Coordinates of C-alpha atoms and ligand atoms in Angstrom, one line a residue:
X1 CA 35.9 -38.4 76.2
X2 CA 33.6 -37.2 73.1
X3 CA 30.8 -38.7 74.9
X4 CA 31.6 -37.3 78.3
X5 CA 31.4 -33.7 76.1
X6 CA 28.1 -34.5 74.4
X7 CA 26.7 -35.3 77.5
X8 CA 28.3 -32.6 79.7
X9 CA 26.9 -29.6 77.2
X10 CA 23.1 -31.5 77.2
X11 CA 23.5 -31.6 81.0
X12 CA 24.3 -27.9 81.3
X13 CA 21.5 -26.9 79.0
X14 CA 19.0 -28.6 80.8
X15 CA 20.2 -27.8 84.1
X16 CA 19.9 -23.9 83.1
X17 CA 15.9 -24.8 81.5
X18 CA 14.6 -23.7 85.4
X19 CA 10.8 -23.8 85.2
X20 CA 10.9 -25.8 82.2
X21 CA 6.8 -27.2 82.8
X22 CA 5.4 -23.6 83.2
X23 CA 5.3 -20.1 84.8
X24 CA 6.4 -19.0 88.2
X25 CA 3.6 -16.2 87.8
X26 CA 1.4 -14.4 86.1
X27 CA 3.9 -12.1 84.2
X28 CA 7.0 -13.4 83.7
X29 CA 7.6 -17.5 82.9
X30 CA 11.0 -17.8 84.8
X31 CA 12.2 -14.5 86.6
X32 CA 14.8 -16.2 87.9
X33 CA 16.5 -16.1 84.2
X34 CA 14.5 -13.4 82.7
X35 CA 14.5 -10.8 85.6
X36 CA 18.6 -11.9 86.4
X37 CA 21.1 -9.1 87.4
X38 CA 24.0 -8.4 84.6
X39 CA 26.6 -10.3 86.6
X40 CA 24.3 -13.5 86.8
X41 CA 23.5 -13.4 82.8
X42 CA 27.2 -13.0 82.4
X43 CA 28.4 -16.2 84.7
X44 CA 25.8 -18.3 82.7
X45 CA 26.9 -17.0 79.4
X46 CA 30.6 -17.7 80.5
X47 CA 29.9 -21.7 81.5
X48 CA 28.0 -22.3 78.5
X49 CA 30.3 -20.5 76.2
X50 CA 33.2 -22.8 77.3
X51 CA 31.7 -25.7 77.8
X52 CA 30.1 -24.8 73.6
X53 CA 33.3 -24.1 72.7
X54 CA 34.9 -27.4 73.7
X55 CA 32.0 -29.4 72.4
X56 CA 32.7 -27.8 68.9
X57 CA 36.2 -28.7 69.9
X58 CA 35.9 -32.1 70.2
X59 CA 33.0 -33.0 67.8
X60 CA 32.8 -30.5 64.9
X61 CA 35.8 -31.0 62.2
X62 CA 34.8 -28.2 60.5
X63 CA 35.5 -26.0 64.2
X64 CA 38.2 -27.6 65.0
X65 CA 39.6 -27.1 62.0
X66 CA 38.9 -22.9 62.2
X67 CA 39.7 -22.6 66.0
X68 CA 43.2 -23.9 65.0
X69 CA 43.4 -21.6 62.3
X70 CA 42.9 -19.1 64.8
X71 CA 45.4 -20.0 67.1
X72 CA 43.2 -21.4 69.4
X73 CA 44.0 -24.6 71.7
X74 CA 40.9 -27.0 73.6
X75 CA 40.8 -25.2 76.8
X76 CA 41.3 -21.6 75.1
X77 CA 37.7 -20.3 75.8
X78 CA 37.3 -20.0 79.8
X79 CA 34.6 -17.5 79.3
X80 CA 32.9 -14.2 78.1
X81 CA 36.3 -12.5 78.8
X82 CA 37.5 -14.5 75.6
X83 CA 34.7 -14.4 73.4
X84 CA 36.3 -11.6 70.9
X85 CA 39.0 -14.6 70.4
X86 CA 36.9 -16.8 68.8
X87 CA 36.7 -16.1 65.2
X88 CA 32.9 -15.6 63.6
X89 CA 31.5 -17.7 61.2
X90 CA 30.2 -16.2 58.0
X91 CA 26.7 -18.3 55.9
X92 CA 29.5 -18.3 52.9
X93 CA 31.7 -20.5 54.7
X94 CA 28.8 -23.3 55.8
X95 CA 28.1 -23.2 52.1
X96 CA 31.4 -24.2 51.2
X97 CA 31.5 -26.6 53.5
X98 CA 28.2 -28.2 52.9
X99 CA 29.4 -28.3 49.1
X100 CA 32.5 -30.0 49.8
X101 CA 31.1 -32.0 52.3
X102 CA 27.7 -33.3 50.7
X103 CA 24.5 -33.8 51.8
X104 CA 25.5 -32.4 55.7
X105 CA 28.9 -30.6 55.5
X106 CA 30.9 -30.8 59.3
X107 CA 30.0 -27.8 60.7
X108 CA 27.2 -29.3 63.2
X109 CA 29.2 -31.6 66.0
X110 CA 26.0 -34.1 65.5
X111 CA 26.5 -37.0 64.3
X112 CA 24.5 -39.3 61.7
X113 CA 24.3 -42.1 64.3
X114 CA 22.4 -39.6 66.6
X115 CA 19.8 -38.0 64.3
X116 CA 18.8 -41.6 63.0
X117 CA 18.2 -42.2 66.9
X118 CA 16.7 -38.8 67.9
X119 CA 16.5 -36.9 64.7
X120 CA 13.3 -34.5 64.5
X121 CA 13.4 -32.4 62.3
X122 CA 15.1 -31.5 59.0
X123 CA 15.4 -27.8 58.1
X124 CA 16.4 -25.9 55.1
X125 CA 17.3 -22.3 54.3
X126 CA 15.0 -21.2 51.2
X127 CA 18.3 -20.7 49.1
X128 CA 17.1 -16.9 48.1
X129 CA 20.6 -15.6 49.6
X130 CA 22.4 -18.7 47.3
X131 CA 21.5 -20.7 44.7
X132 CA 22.8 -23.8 47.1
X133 CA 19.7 -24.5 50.1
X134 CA 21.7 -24.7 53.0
X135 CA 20.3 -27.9 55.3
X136 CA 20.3 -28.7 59.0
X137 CA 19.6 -31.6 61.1
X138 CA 17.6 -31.1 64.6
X139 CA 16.8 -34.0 67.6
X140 CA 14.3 -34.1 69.8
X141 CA 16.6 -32.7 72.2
X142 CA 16.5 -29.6 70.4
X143 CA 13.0 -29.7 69.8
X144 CA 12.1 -29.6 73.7
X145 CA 14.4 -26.6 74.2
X146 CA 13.1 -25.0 71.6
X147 CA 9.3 -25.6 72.9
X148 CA 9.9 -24.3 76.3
X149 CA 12.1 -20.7 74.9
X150 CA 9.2 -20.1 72.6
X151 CA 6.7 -20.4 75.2
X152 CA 8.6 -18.4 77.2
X153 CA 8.8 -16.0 74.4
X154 CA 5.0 -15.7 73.8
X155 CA 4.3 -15.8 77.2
X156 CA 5.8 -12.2 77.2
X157 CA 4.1 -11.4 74.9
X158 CA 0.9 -11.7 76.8
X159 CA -0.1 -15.6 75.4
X160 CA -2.1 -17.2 78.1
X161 CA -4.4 -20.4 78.2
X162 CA -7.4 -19.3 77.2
X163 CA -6.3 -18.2 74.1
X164 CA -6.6 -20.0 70.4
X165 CA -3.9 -19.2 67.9
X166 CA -3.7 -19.5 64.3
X167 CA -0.7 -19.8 62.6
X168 CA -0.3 -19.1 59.0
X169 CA 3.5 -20.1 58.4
X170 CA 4.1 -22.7 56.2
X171 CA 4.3 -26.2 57.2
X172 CA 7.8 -26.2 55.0
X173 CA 11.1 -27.2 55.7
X174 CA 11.4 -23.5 57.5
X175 CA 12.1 -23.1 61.1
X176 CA 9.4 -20.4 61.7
X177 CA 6.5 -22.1 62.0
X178 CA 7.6 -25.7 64.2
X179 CA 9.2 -23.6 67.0
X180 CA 5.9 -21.8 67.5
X181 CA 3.6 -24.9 67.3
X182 CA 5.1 -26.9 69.6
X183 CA 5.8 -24.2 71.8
X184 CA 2.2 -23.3 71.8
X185 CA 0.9 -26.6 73.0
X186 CA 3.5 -26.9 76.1
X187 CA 1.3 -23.8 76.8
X188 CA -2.3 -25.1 76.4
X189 CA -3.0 -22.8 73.7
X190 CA -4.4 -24.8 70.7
X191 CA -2.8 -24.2 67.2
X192 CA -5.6 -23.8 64.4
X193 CA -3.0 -24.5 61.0
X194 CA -3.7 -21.8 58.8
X195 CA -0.3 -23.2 57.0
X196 CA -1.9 -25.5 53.5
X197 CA -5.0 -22.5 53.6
X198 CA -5.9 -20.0 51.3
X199 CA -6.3 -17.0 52.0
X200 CA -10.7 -17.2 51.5
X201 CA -9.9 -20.3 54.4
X202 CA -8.1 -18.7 56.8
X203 CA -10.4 -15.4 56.7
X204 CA -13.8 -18.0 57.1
X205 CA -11.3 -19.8 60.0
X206 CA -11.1 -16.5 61.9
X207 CA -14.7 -15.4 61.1
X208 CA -16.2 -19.3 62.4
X209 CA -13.9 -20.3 65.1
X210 CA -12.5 -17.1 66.7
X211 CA -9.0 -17.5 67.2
X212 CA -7.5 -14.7 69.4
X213 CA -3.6 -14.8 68.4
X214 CA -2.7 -14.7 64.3
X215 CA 0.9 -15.5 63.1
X216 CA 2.1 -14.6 60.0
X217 CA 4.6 -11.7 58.6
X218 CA 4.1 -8.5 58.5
X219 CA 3.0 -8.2 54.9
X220 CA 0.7 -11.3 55.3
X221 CA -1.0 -9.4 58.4
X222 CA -2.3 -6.5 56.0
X223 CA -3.0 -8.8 53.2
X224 CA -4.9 -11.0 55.3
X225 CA -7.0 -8.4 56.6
X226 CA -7.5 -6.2 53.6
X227 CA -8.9 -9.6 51.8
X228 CA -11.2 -9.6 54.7
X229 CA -12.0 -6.0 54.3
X230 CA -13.1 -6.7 50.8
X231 CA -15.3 -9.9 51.6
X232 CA -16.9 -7.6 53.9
X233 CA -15.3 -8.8 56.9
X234 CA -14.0 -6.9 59.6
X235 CA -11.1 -7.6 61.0
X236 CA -11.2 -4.9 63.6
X237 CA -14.5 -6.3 65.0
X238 CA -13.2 -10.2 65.1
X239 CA -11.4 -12.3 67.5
X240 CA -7.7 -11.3 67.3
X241 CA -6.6 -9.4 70.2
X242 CA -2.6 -10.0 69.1
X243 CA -0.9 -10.2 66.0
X244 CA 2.9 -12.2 66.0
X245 CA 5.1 -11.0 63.5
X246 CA 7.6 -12.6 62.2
X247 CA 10.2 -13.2 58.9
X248 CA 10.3 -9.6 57.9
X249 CA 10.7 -5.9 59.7
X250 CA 7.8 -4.9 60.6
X251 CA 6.4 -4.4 64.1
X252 CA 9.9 -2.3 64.8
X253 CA 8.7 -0.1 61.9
X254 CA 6.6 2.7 63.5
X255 CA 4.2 3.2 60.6
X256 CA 3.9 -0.1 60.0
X257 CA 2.8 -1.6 63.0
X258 CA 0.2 1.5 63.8
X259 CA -1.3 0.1 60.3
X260 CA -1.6 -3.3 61.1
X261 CA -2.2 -2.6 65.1
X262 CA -5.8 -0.6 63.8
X263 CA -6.5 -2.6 60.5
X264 CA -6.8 -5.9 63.1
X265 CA -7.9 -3.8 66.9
X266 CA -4.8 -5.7 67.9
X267 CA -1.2 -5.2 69.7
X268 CA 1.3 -6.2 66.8
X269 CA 4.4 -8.4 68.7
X270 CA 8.0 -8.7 67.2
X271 CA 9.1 -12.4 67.1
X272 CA 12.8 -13.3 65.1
X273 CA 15.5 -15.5 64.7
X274 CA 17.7 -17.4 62.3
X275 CA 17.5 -20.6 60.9
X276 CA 21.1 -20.8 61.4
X277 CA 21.9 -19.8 64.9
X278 CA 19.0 -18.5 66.3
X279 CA 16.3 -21.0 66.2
X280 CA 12.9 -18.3 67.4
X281 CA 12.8 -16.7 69.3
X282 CA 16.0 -14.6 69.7
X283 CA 14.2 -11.4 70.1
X284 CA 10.7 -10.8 71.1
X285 CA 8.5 -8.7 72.7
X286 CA 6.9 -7.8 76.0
X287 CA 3.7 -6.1 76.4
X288 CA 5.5 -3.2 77.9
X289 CA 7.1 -2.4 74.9
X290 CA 4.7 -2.8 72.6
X291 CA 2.4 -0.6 74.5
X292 CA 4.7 2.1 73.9
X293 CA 3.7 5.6 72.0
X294 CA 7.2 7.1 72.7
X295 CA 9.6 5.4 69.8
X296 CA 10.2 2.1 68.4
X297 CA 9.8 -1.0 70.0
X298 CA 12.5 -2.6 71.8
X299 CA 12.5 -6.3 71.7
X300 CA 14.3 -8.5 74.1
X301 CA 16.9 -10.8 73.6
X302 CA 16.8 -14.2 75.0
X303 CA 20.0 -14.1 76.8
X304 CA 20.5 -16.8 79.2
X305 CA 20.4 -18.9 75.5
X306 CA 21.9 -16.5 73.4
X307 CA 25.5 -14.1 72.9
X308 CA 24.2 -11.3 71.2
X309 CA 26.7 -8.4 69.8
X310 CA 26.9 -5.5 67.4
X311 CA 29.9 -5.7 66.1
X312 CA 31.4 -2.6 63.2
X313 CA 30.9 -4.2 59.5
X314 CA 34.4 -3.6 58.3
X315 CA 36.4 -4.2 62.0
X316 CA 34.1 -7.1 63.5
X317 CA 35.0 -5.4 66.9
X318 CA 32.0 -4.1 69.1
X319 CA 30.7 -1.0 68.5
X320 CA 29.4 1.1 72.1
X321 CA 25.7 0.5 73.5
X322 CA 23.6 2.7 71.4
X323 CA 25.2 2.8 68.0
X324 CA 24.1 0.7 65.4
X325 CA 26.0 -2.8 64.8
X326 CA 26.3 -6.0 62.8
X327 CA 24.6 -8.4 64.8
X328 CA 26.7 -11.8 65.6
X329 CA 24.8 -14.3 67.1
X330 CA 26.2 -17.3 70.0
X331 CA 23.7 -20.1 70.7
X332 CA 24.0 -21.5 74.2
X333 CA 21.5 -24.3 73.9
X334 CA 21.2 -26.4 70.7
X335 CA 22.7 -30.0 70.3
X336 CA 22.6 -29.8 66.8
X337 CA 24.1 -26.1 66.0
X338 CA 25.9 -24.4 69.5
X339 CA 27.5 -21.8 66.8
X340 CA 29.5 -19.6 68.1
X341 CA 30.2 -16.1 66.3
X342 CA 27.8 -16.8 63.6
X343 CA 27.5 -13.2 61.6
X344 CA 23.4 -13.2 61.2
X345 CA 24.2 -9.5 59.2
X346 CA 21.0 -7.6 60.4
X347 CA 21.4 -4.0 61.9
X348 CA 21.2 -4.0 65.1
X349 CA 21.3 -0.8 68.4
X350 CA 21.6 -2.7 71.4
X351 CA 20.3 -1.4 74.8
X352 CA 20.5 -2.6 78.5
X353 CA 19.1 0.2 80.0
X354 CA 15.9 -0.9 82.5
X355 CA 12.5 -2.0 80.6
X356 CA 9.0 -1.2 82.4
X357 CA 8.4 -5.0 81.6
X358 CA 11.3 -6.1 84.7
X359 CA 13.4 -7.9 82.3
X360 CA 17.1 -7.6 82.4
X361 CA 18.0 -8.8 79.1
X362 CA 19.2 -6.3 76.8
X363 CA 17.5 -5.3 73.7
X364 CA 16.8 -4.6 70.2
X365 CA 15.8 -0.9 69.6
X366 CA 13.0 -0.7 66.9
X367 CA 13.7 -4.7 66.6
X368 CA 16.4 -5.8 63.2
X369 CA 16.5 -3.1 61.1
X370 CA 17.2 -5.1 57.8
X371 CA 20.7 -6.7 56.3
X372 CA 23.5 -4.9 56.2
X373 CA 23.7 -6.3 52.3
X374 CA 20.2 -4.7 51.5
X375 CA 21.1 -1.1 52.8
X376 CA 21.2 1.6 50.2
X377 CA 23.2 4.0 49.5
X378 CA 21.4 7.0 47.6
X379 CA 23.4 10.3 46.7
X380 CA 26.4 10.0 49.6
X381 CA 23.2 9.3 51.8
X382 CA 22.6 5.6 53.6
X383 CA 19.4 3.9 54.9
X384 CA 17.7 1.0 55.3
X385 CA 14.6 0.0 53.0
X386 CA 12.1 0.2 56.6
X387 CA 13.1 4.1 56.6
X388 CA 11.0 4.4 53.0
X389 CA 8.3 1.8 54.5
X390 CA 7.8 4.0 57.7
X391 CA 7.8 7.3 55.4
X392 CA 5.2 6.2 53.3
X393 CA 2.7 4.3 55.1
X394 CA 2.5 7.3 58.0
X395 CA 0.2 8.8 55.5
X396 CA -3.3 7.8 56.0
X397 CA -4.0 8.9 53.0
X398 CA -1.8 5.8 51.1
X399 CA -2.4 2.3 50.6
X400 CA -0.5 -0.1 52.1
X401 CA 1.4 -1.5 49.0
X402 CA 4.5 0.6 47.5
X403 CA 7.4 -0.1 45.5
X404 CA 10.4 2.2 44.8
X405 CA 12.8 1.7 42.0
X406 CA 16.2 3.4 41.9
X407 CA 17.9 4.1 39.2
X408 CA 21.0 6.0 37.4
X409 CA 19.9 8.3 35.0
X410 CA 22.5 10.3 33.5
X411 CA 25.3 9.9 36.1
X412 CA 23.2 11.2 39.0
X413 CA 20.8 8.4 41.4
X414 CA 17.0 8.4 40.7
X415 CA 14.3 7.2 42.8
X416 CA 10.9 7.0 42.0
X417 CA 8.3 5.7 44.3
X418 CA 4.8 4.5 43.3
X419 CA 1.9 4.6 45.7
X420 CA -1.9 4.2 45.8
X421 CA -4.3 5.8 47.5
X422 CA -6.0 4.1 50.4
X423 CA -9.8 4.9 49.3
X424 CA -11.7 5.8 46.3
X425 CA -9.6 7.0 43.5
X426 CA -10.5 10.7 42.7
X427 CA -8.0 11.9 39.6
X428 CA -7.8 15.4 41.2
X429 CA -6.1 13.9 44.8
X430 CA -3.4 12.6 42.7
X431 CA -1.9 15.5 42.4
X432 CA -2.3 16.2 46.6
X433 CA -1.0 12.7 47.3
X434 CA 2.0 12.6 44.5
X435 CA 3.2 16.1 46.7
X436 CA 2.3 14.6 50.1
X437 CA 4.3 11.4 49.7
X438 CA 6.9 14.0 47.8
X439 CA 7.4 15.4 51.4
X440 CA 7.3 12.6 53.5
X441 CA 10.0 10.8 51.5
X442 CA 12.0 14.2 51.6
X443 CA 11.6 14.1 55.3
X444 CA 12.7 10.9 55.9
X445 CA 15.7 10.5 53.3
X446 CA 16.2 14.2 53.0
X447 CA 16.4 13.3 49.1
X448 CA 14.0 14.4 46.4
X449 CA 11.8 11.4 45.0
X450 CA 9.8 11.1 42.6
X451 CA 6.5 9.8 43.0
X452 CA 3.8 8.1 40.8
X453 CA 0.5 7.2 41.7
X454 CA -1.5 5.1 40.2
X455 CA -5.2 3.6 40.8
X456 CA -6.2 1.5 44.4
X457 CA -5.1 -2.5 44.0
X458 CA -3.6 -2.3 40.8
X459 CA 0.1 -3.1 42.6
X460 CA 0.7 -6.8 43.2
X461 CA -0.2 -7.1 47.2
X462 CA 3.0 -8.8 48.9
X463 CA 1.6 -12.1 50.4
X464 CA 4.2 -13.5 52.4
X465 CA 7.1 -11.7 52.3
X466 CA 7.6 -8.5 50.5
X467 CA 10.1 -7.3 48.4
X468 CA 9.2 -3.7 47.4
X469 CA 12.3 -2.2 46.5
X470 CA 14.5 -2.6 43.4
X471 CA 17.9 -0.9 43.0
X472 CA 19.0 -1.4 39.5
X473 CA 22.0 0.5 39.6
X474 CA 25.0 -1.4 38.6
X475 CA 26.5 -2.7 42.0
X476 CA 28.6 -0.8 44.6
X477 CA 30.2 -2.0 47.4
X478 CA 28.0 -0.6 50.5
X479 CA 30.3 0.9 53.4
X480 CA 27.9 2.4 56.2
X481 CA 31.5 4.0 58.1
X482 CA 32.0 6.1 54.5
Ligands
ZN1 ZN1 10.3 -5.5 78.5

């Protein structure tokens, strides 16, 4: 029977991979899935949903063990309808069980007989959230799905043959980068590895062999072509028509993405996912959205592959289309990890209503807007660290590094941001700038901040990704329904 499950779930996966070898046409890889009524998304979510949740069922002790728990039986889960039953899955409890259970833990229904047979990959959380690196195991089954959703995911965002990519992620035990390169050759689009490079080797790669498509984060993005700026390259004049962001907000941050959008002469794409549950790309962009000048971008979620709610923090029960959720992630396709429930804890406003793009799958408005364990609460007042990002770098006038500290000074919250200007340091703008960034801030938070500013380049830039905010207050519990 166990193998009759392993082999039903691989069976439905492929079955729903239509167009697996490449695009119907010239817009849209597989309309028949992308372009779907609601109904039709629904019934595919509801067969993969139960047949996932019996394969957990039968081959995860770990899920068998919390379905139970939960007063669930095998045959509990028919579909959609009983999604809210099943009970989500928090990264603290994969920890536990990966501790108790060493090197693996038994949360994934593989087993060690099939990744020595069709193992790929082995991935690894970076261990910044716990001291303990959480591990995973991926077969080539995996690998091909992943392959064909990413290209189908960079299709949208306008990726065609013709193109050359270069992609600087890591060539690390992180999910980010493999997804992308393998996805990129099932598309004919050749990968230059900008991974081992510095950042002197990756300017001279764009400058001598024109790639059209650069990867990296956000941060990297500006860093990249700021250093180019100052070797007296121009990154607006070379070859990169689109830049894929990934690993941190940042194209769903107005400001930010303007910045980076005319630093590089470039469309600046939203690409995310979880190394968990959400193997990239859950979200990501079309070129509809990003071509946008009337609010955030909206990025798609893949959803004939993915259950994607917003969920309240406290209640775990969905909150209505249009208000701001925790974001629980289903995956519909992996061998390796079909979680169900898993609690990926970004902020997330969900919207179905029609994109200019012809996609029916619902989406993220203004893309993840960070964790809901790095939102701050300043003075009664709550917001995410993007809001102080988008504030700041709206002025020209600024440089694209910042860092805010908050503090307690006698009883009362104190923040104090401290900016550079973006060109030559005159000491008389200081004062102009210190009162300009004053404002925006204001604004944005409607709290007063502080605001230093000190000379061009002497912050640390942010190479990879950036952590520019540092709340050393002794520790609240954060409660975004107070
Ligand atoms: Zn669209």
């Amino acid at each position: 029977m166990t193998e009759d499950i392993r082999e039903q779930w691989r069976d439905l996966v492929r079955r729903n991979c239509l167009r697996y070898d490449g695009p119907a046409d010239g817009s849209c890889w597989v309309p028949e899935l992308e372009r779907a009524g609601r109904q039709q998304i629904h019934d595919i979510q509801s067969e993969k949903l139960s047949l996932a949740y019996r394969y957990l069922w039968q081959c995860s002790s770990f899920y068998r063990k919390k379905f139970e728990e939960a007063g669930l039986g095998p045959e509990s889960i028919r579909g959609l309808e009983d999604l809210s039953r099943i009970p989500p899955t928090h990264r603290e409890e994969w920890l536990e069980d990966q501790r108790q259970n060493p090197p693996w833990g038994t949360f994934s229904p593989l087993r060690h007989e099939d990744w020595l047979q069709r193992g790929w990959m082995f991935f690894s959380t970076s261990g910044t959230t716990a001291a303990f690196p959480r591990v995973f195991r991926h077969t080539t089954f995996d690998r091909d799905i992943w392959t064909y959703l990413g290209a189908r995911g960079l299709y949208s965002m306008g990726i065609r043959r013709g193109d050359i990519s270069i992609n600087c992620f890591s060539y690390g035990t992180s999910v980010a980068f493999w997804g992308m390169h393998y996805s990129l050759s099932h598309m004919g689009v050749p990968v230059i590895s900008g991974g081992g490079a510095s950042t002197e080797r990756r300017a001279m790669l764009i400058e001598n062999y024109k790639p059209t498509v650069l990867m990296c984060t956000p941060s990297y993005s500006l860093y990249l072509g700021r250093a180019m700026q100052e070797a007296g390259m121009s990154p607006r004049d070379s070859s990169i028509r689109l830049v894929v962001a990934s690993g941190e907000p940042g194209a769903g941050v107005p400001a930010t993405k303007r910045r980076v959008e005319e630093l590089w002469g470039a469309e600046m794409h939203d690409h995310f996912g979880c190394t968990e549950v959400a193997m990239p790309p859950l979200g990501y962009t079309c070129e509809f959205q990003v071509r946008r000048q009337d609010g955030p971008v909206e990025t798609h979620i893949m959803e004939d592959v993915y259950i994607a709610e917003a969920l309240h923090p406290d209640t775990f029960e969905p909150v209505p289309e249009g208000t701001p959720g925790i974001l629980v992630v289903s995956n519909l396709y992996s061998e390796a990890q079909p979680i169900l429930r898993y609690v990926m804890g970004d902020w997330i406003t969900i919207t179905t209503a029609p994109c200019g793009c012809g996609k029916t799958h619902k989406r993220a408005v203004g893309g993840l807007r960070g964790r809901h364990d790095k939102l701050i609460k300043i003075r009664g007042l709550m917001f995410f660290p993007a809001v102080i990002e988008d504030a700041i770098r709206c002025l020209p006038e600024v440089g694209d590094e910042f860092r805010v500290v908050i503090d307690r000074v006698d009883d009362m919250d104190q923040v104090v941001a401290t900016v550079e200007p973006s060109g030559p340091w005159i000491d008389r703008d200081a004062k102009e700038l210190r009162a300009r960034v004053a404002r925006a801030l204001k604004g944005s938070l409607g709290i007063r901040v502080d605001v230093d500013v000190v000379s061009a380049g002497s912050l640390a830039r942010a190479e990879f990704k950036a952590d520019r905010l540092s709340d050393r207050r002794p520790k609240l519990a954060v409660n975004p329904s107070q």
